[in-house]
XYZ file of C-alpha atoms in Angstrom:
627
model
C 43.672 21.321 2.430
C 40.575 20.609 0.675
C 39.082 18.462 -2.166
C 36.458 19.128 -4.486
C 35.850 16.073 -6.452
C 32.842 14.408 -7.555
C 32.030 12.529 -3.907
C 32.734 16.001 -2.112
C 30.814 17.615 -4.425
C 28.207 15.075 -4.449
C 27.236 16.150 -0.840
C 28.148 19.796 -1.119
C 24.770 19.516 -3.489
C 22.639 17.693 -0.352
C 23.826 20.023 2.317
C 22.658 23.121 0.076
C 19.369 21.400 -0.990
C 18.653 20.614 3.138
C 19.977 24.248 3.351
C 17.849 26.982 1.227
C 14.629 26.190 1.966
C 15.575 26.072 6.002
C 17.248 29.580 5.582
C 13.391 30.807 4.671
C 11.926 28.576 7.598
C 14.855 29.848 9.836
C 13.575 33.629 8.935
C 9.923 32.767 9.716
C 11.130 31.362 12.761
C 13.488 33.394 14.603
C 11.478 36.554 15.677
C 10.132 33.765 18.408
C 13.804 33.254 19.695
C 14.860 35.343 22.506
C 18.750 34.595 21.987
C 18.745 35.861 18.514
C 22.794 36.666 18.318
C 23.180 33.411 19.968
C 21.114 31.074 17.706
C 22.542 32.810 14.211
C 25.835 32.348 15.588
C 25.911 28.930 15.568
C 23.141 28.357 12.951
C 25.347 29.922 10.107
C 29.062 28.447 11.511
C 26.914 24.900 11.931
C 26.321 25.298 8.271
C 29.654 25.963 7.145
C 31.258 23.484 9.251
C 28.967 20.648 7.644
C 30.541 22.284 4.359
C 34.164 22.092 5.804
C 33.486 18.379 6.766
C 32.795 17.034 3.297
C 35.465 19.509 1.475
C 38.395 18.865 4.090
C 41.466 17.167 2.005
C 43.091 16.081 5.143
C 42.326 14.347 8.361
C 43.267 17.651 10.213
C 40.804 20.110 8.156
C 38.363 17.016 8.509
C 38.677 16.668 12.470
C 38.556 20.542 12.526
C 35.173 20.793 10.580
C 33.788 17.647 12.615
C 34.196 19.227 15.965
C 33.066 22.760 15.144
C 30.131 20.566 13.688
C 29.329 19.015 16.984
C 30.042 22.190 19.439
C 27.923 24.420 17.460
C 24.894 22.012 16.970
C 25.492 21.199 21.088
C 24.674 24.853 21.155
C 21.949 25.180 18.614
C 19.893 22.595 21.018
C 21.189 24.928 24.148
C 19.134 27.855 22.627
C 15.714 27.651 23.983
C 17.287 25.831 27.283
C 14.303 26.594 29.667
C 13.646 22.964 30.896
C 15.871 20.411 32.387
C 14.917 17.691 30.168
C 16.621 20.155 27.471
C 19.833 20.698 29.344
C 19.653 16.718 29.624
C 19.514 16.083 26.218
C 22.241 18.716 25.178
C 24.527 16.817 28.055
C 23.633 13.693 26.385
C 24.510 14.641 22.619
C 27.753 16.294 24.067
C 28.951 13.294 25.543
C 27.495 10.872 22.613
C 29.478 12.755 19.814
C 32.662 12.984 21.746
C 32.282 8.974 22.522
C 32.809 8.631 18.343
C 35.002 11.668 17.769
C 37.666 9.713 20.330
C 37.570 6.316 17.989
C 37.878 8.996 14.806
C 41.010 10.497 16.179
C 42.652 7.016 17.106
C 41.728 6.121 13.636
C 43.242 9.541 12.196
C 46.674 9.063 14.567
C 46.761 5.284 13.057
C 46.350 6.109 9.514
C 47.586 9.052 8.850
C 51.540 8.031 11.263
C 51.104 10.828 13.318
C 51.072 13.527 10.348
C 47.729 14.812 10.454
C 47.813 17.318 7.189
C 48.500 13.903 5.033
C 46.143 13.392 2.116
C 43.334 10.521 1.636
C 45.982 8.829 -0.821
C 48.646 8.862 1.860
C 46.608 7.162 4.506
C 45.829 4.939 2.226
C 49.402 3.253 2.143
C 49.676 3.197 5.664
C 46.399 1.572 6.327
C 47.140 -1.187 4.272
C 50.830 -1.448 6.033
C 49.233 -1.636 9.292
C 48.421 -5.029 11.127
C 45.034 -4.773 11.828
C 42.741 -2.997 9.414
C 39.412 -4.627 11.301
C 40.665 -2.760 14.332
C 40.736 0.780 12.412
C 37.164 -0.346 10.252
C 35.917 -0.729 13.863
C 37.299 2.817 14.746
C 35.864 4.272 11.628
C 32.213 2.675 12.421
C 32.246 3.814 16.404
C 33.000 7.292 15.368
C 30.439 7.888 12.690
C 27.666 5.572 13.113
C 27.280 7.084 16.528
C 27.362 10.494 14.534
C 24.672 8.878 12.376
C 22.219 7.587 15.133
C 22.490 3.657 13.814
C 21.861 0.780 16.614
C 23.363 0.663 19.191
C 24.549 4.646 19.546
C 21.408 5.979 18.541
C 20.708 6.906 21.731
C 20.879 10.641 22.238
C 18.923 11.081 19.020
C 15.247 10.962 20.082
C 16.450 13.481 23.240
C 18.889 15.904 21.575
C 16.654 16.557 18.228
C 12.864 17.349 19.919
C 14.767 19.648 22.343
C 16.422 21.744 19.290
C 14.281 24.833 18.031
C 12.787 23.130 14.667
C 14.933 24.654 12.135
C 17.590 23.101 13.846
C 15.987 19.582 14.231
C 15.262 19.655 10.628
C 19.110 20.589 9.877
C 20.353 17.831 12.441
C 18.196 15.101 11.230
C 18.180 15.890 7.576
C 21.468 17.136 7.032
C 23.564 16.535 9.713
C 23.326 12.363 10.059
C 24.095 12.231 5.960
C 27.535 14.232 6.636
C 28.437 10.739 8.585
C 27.205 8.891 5.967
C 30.013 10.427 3.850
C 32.361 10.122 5.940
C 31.853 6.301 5.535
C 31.752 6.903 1.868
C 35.057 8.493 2.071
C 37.571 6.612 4.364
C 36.096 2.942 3.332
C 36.967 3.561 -0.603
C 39.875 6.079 0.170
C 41.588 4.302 2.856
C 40.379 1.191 3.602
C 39.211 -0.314 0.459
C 39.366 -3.253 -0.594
C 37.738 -4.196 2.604
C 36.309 -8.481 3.666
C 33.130 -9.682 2.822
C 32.601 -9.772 6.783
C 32.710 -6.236 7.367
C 29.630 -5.961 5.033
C 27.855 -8.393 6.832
C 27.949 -6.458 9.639
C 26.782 -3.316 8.432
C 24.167 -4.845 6.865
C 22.968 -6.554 10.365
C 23.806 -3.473 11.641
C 21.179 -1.710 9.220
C 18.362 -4.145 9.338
C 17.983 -3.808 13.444
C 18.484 0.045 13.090
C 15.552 0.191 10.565
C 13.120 -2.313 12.985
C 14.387 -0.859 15.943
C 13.542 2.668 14.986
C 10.343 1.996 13.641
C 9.137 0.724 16.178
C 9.825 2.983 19.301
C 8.399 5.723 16.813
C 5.419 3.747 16.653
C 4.866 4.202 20.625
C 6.275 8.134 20.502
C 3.327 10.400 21.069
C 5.772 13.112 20.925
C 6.126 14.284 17.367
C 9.626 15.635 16.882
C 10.483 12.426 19.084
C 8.733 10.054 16.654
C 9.961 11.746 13.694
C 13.802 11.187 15.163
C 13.029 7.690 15.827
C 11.910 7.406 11.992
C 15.544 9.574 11.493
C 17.045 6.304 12.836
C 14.523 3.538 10.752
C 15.698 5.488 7.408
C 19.649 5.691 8.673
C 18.908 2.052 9.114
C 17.603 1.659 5.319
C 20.495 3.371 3.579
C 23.230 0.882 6.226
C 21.439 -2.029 4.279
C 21.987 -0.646 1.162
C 25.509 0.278 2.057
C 26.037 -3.304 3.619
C 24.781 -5.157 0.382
C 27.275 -2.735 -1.595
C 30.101 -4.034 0.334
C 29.753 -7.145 0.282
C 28.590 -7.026 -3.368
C 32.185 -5.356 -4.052
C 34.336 -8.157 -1.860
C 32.572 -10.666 -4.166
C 33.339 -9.057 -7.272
C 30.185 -8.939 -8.225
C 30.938 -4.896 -9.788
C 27.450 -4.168 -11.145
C 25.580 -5.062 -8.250
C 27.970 -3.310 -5.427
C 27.139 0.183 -7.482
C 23.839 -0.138 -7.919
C 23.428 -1.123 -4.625
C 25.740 1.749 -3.604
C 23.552 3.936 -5.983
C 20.314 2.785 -4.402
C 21.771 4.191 -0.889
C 23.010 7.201 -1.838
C 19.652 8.093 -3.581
C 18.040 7.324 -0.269
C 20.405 9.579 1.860
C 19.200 12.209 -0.463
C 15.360 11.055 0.306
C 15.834 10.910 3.794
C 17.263 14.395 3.616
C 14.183 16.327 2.051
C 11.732 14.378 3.711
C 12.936 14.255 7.006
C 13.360 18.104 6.884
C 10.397 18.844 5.447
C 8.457 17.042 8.452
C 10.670 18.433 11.198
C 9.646 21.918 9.375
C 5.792 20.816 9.487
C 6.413 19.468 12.946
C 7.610 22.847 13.767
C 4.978 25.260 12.473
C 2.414 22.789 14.695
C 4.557 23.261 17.709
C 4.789 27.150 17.019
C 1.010 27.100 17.031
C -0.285 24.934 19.715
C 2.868 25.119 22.068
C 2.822 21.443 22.452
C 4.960 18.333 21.558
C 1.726 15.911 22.509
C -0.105 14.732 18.875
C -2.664 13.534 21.842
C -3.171 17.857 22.291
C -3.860 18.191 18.310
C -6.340 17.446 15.913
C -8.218 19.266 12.861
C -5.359 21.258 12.174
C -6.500 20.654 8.118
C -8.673 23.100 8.656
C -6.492 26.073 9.445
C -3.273 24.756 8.563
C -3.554 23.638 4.623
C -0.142 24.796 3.900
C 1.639 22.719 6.518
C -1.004 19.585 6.807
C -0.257 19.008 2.839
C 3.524 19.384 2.533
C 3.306 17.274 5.896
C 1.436 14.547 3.898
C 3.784 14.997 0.854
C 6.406 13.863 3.309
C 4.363 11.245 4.665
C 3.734 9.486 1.943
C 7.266 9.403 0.725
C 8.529 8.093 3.955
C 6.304 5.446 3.769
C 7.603 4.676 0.432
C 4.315 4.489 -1.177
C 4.387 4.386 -4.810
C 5.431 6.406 -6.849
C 7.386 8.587 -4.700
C 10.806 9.159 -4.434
C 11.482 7.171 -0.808
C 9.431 4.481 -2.695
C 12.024 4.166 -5.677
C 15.246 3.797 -3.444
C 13.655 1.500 -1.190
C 12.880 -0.394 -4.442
C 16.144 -0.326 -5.487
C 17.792 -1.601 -1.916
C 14.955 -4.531 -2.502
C 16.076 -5.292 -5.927
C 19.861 -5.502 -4.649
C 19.097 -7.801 -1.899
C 16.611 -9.729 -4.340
C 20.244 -10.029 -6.989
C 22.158 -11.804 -3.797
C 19.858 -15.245 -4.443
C 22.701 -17.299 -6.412
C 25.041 -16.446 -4.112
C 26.315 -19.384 -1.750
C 27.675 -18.577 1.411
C 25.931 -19.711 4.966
C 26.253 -15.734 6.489
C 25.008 -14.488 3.972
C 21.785 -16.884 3.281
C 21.160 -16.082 7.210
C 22.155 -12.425 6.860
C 19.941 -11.264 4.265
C 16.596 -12.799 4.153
C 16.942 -11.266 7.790
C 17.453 -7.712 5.865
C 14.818 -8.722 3.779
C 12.315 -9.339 6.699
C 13.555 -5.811 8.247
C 12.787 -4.006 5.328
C 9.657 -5.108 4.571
C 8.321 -5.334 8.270
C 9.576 -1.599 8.066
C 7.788 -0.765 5.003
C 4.410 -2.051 6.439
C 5.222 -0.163 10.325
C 6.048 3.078 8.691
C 3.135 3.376 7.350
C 1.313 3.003 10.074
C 2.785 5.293 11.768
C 2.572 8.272 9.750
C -1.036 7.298 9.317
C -0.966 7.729 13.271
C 0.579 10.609 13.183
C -1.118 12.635 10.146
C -4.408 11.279 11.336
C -4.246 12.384 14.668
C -2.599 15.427 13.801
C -4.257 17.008 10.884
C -8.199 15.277 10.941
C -11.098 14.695 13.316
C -11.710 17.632 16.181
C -9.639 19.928 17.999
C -8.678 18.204 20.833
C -7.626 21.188 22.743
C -8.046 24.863 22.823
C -4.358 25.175 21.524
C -5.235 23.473 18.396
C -8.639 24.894 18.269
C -7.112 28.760 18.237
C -4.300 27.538 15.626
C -3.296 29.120 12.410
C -1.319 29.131 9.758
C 2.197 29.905 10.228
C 3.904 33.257 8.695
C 5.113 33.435 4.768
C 8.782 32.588 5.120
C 8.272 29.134 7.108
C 5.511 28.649 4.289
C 8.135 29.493 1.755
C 10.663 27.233 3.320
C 7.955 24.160 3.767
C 6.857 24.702 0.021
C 10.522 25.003 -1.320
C 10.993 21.702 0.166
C 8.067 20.047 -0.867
C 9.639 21.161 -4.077
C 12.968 19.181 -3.657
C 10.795 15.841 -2.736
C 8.917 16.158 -6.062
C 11.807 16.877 -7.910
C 13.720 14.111 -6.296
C 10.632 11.718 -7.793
C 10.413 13.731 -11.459
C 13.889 13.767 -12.038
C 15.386 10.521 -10.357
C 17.404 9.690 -13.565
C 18.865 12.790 -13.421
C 20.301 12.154 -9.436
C 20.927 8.650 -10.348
C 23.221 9.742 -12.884
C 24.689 12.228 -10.448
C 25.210 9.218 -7.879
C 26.550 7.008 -10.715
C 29.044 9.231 -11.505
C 30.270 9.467 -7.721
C 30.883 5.757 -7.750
C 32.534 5.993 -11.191
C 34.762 8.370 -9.827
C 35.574 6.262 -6.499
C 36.935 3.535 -8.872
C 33.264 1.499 -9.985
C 32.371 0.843 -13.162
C 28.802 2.753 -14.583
C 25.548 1.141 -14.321
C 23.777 4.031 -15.459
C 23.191 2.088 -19.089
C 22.043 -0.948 -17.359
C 19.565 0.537 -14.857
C 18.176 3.095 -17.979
C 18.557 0.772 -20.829
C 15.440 1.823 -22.846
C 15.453 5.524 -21.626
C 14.215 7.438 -18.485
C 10.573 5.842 -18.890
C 11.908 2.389 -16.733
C 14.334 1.713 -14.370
C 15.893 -1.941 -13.994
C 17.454 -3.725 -11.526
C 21.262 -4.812 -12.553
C 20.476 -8.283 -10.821
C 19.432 -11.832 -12.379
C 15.859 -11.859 -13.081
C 15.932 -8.040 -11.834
C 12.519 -5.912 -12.048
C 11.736 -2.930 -13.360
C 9.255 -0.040 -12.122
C 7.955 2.496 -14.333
C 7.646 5.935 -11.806
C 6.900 8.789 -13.984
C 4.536 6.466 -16.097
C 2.848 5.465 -12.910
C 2.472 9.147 -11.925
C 0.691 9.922 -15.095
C -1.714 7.052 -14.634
C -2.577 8.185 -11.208
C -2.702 11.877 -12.244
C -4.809 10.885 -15.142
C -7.445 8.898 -13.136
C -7.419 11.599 -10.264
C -8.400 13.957 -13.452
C -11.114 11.675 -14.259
C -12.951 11.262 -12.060
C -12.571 15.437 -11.063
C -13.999 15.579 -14.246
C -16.620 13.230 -13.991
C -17.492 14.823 -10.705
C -18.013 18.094 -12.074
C -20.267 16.876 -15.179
C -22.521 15.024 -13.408
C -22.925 17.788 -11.010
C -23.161 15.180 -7.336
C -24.819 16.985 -4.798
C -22.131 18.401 -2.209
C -22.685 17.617 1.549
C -21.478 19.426 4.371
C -21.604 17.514 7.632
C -19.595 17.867 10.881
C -16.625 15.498 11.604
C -17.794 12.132 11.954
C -17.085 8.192 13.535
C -18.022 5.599 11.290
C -21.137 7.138 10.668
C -21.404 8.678 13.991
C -21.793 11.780 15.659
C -18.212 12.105 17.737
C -16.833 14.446 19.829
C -13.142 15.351 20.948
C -12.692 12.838 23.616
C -14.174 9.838 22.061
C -12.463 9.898 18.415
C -9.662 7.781 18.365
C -6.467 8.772 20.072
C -2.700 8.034 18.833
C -2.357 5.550 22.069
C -5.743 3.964 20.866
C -4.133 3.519 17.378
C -0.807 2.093 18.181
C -2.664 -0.013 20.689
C -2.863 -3.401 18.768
C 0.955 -3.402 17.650
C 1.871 -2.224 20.529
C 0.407 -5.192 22.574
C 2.071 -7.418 19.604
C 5.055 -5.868 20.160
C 4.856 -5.579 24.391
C 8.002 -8.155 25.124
C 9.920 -5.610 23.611
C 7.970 -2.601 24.719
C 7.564 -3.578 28.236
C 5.199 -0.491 28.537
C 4.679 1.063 31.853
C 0.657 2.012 31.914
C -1.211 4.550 33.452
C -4.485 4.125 34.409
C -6.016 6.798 36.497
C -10.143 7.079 36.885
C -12.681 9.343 38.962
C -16.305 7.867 39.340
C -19.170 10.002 40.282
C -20.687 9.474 43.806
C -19.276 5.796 43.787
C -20.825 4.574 40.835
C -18.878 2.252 38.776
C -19.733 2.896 35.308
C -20.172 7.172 35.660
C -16.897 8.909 35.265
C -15.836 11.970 36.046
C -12.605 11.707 34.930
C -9.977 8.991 33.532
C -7.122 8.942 31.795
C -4.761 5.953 30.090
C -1.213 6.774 29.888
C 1.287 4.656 28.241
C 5.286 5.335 28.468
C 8.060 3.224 27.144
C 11.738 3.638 27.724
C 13.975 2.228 25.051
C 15.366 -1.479 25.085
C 18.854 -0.562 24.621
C 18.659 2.542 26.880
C 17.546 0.257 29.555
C 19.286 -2.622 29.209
C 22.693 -1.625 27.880
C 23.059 2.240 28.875
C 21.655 2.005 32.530
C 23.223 -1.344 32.721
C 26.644 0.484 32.004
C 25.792 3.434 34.224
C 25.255 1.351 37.249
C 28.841 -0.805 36.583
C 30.200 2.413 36.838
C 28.673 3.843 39.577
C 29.672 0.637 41.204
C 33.480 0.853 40.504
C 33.302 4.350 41.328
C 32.542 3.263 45.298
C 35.322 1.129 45.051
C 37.844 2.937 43.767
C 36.322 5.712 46.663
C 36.962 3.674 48.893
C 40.760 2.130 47.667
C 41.409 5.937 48.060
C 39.886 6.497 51.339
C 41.371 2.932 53.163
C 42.851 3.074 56.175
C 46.229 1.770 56.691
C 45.385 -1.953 57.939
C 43.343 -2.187 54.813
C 46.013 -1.547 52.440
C 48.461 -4.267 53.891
C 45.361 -6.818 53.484
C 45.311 -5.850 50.141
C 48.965 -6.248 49.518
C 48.420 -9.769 51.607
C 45.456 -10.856 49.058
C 47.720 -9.433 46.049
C 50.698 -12.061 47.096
C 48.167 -15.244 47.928
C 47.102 -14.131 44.281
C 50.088 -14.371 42.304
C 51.439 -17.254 44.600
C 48.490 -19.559 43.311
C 48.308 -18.225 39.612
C 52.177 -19.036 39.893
C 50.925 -22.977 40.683
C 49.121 -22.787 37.760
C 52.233 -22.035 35.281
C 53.985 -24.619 37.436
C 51.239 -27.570 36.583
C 50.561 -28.150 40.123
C 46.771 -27.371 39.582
C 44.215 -28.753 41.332
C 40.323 -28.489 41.958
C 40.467 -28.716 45.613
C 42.876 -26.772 46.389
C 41.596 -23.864 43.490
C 37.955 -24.042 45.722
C 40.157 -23.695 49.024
C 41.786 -21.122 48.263
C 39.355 -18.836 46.250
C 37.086 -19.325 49.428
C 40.299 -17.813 51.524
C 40.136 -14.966 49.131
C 37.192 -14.181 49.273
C 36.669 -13.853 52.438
C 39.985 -12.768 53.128
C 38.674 -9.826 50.537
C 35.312 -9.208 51.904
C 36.645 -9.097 55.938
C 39.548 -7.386 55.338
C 39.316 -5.190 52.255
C 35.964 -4.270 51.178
C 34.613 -4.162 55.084
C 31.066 -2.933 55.305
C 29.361 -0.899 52.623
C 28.310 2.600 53.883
């Protein structure tokens, strides 16, 4: 009924490190719900079903936990349900999470015959038995990727997670997507494995437009939980091409490099986890204080908020994988394993992953960027309302629950050969060999890539060095006794005021012009001049919006095809009696001529002739006028 080996165990260890320090945050936090029972309900069953998910020994216990999962965080984002757009989103995730749960079951009722308590072993067996394994690996990726908010069912994430009370966006983002990521972990080794070099391909591909994609919608989100879900979906993007270059690694044979590239993505799920709470928690206490999503309604909330604007840059910096911080050492390590794939020769691949390579490093430079945005903005220059001007910091227990996971980041940096060994062991016990000697082959100091030519980094001694200059020149500051100054918020040497420092649409204007065939912003431009003077404003504003590519193209798209059959089959139901004999008329002139076909009496003119009868044979008689 349920399994408690090293994998399950493994992510047992996440889900309590996401946990703890939101438990704190969550007490802070809930004396501003009204639907107390409600909200703790659900919070503490959410929990335990994530718990259930990655302990359940068979696929019933597992479908069990996953649903409970999914109901009770539907009703975690139902809590504070005062607006429509929140009753949207909830409707959305609903609908999103049963779209994968259906290709899960299907992949259950394949794999397991029909006898849902079997074991992992079991299914095994019958996997292999069956006739076409891509057909379940496509099942398996449907139902969890769209769990995990990867391209192209990542949909529902930047709606369902800003509309959640901010415990439970840091939970769902942080926690919540890595319990799909096990799930991968799971079924691929324990069912499906050994798996084609083609199916790594594609979650590679799969990986690198998740990581691009992501990045940059959060680079035009001016809503903060919003941009920090569209970051959720850059980083599930990151760990995919890790994943990606561990499968194919493995279908090659190439052992070492398929577990340290498996390695280098599970050490990022665990990244991903503490940073990605840690902001939704700092994203949070802002909200609690200034009562608004809009960065463009913050600013200077260093000043009165030290406790969140620091653990909020902690986070920054390590999602921006700056050096030498733990979201900088995976990243690293996905590099390096892409970086080991050069002597391999096979035309996919030499397409496939210099376009990984591109993602990654195009991501790298975004992210960045974008926290800059949204720290800047946020946490310097003036108050930029009367919101952010009355701010303060928030109550002990969310401080206690920020600073607890500010503690798990740094820890996840200090003591990376410590996790890595953890993760090593995973894969040791899924059936890889160790590559804990190879990556630590002169002690903790370095770690190595496994590849040809591989590089090494050197973390903790980079820490020291920077720690030892920052001392220095502290030191040197205080013994030459420079003259403090105390001056009022300044522009490049100027004097500015609220409405003329730079704004986040200001900031992201440049890549977002870059960037505008994908964008296709929809601008905004409203003015007020004084007495009819052209150049003396009253007031103006600039507004930029931009709805999603795939939302627009391939969701509305779908939408409307079904709206569209949906008249039609209205109106098969509602024909009148004529109307059904000249469709049993059109029905017979169909089979009559695809019966010429099998017959080898084809021809061109008479194929025009009659598809012209049937069409308007169909039109006149059938389909009538559209009212």
């Amino acid at each position: 009924m349920f399994v408690f080996d090293t994998l399950s165990l493994v992510f047992v260890f996440l889900i309590l490190l996401g946990v703890v320090p939101n438990l704190f945050y969550t007490f802070g936090y809930l004396p501003h719900i009204e639907r107390k029972a409600h909200f703790l309900i659900h919070y503490i069953t959410f929990i335990l079903s994530m718990l259930g998910v990655v302990t359940a020994g068979n696929a019933l216990m597992f479908l069990l936990f996953w649903e409970l999962m999914s109901l009770t965080s539907w009703q975690l984002i139902l809590t504070e349900a005062k607006e429509k757009s929140t009753i949207d989103a909830a409707r959305f995730y609903f609908f999103m999470t049963h779209f994968g749960f259906v290709f899960l079951l299907l992949f259950f009722l394949i794999v397991t015959d029909g006898d849902l308590e079997a074991g992992f072993g079991a299914m095994h067996g019958v996997a292999h038995a069956f006739a076409y394994p891509t057909l379940l690996f496509f099942f398996l990726i449907l139902g969890f990727l769209s769990k995990a908010g990867a391209v192209p069912l990542h949909v529902w994430l930047p709606y369902a997670h800003p509309a959640a009370p901010s415990p439970v966006s840091a939970l769902m983002s942080g926690v919540m997507l890595k319990v799909a990521i096990y799930g991968m972990f799971r079924f691929l080794f324990d069912v499906l494995y050994p798996w084609p070099m083609e199916w790594g391909v594609l979650i590679l591909v799969i990986g690198a437009l998740s990581s691009l994609i992501g990045v940059l919608y959060a680079l035009s989100e001016h809503d903060i939980k919003a941009l920090l879900a569209n970051h959720s979906i850059e980083n599930i993007g990151i760990i995919l091409i890790g994943f990606g270059m561990g499968m194919i690694f493995d279908a090659l044979h190439l052992d070492k490099l398929a577990t340290f590239a498996f390695i280098a993505a599970l050490f990022h799920t665990f990244n991903h986890m503490s940073f990605k709470s840690l902001l939704f928690m700092g994203a949070g206490s802002v909200l609690h204080e200034t009562h608004t999503k809009n960065i463009e309604k913050y600013g200077g909330l260093m000043k009165t908020m030290p406790v969140t604007a620091l653990t909020f840059l902690l986070a920054s910096v390590s999602i921006s994988a700056l050096p030498p911080t733990n979201g900088f050492l995976s990243e690293w390590m996905i590099f390096q394993s892409m970086l080991g794939s050069h002597a391999i020769d096979n035309m996919s691949l030499k397409l496939a992953i210099p376009f990984a390579v591109f993602a990654l490093a195009l991501t790298g430079g975004l992210a960045i960027a974008c926290f800059v945005k949204a720290y800047g903005i946020t946490f310097l220059g003036l108050h930029r309302s009367a919101n952010a001007r009355h701010a303060k910091e928030v109550n002990r227990p969310m401080q206690t629950g920020m600073l607890l996971m500010a503690g798990v980041v740094v820890s996840l940096m200090l003591f990376a050969p410590a996790f890595i060994g953890l993760f090593d062991r995973a894969l040791t016990s899924l059936g890889r060999s160790s590559v804990y000697q190879a990556i630590f082959p002169d002690g903790i100091w370095h770690i190595h890539s496994v590849g040809m030519h591989g590089g090494v980094v050197s973390p903790l001694i980079l820490l020291a060095a920077l720690l030892l200059i920052t001392g220095l020149l502290w030191f040197g500051y205080k013994a030459l006794g420079v003259k403090e100054r105390i001056h009022r918020t300044w522009a490049c040497g100027y004097r500015t005021h609220a409405r003329t420092q730079y704004s986040a649409t200001g900031f992201a204007g440049p890549i977002r012009r870059f960037f505008n065939w994908l964008y296709r912003p929809e601008e905004h431009f409203v003015k007020e001049t004084l007495a009819g003077h052209a150049t003396k404003f009253d007031r103006s504003s600039y507004d930029v919006h931009v709805k999603p590519l795939f939302e627009r193209s391939l969701y509305a798209g779908t939408v409307a095809l079904a709206n569209r059959i949906s008249y039609y089959v209205y109106r098969l139901a509602h024909f009148e009696q004529t109307r059904y004999a000249a469709m049993i008329f059109n029905l017979m002139l169909l089979v009559l001529f695809s019966y010429r076909i099998f017959a080898h009496q084809f021809s061109w003119a008479t194929f025009a002739l009659e598809s012209v009868v049937m069409i308007i044979t169909v039109k006149v008689l059938i389909i009538g006028e559209k009212s």
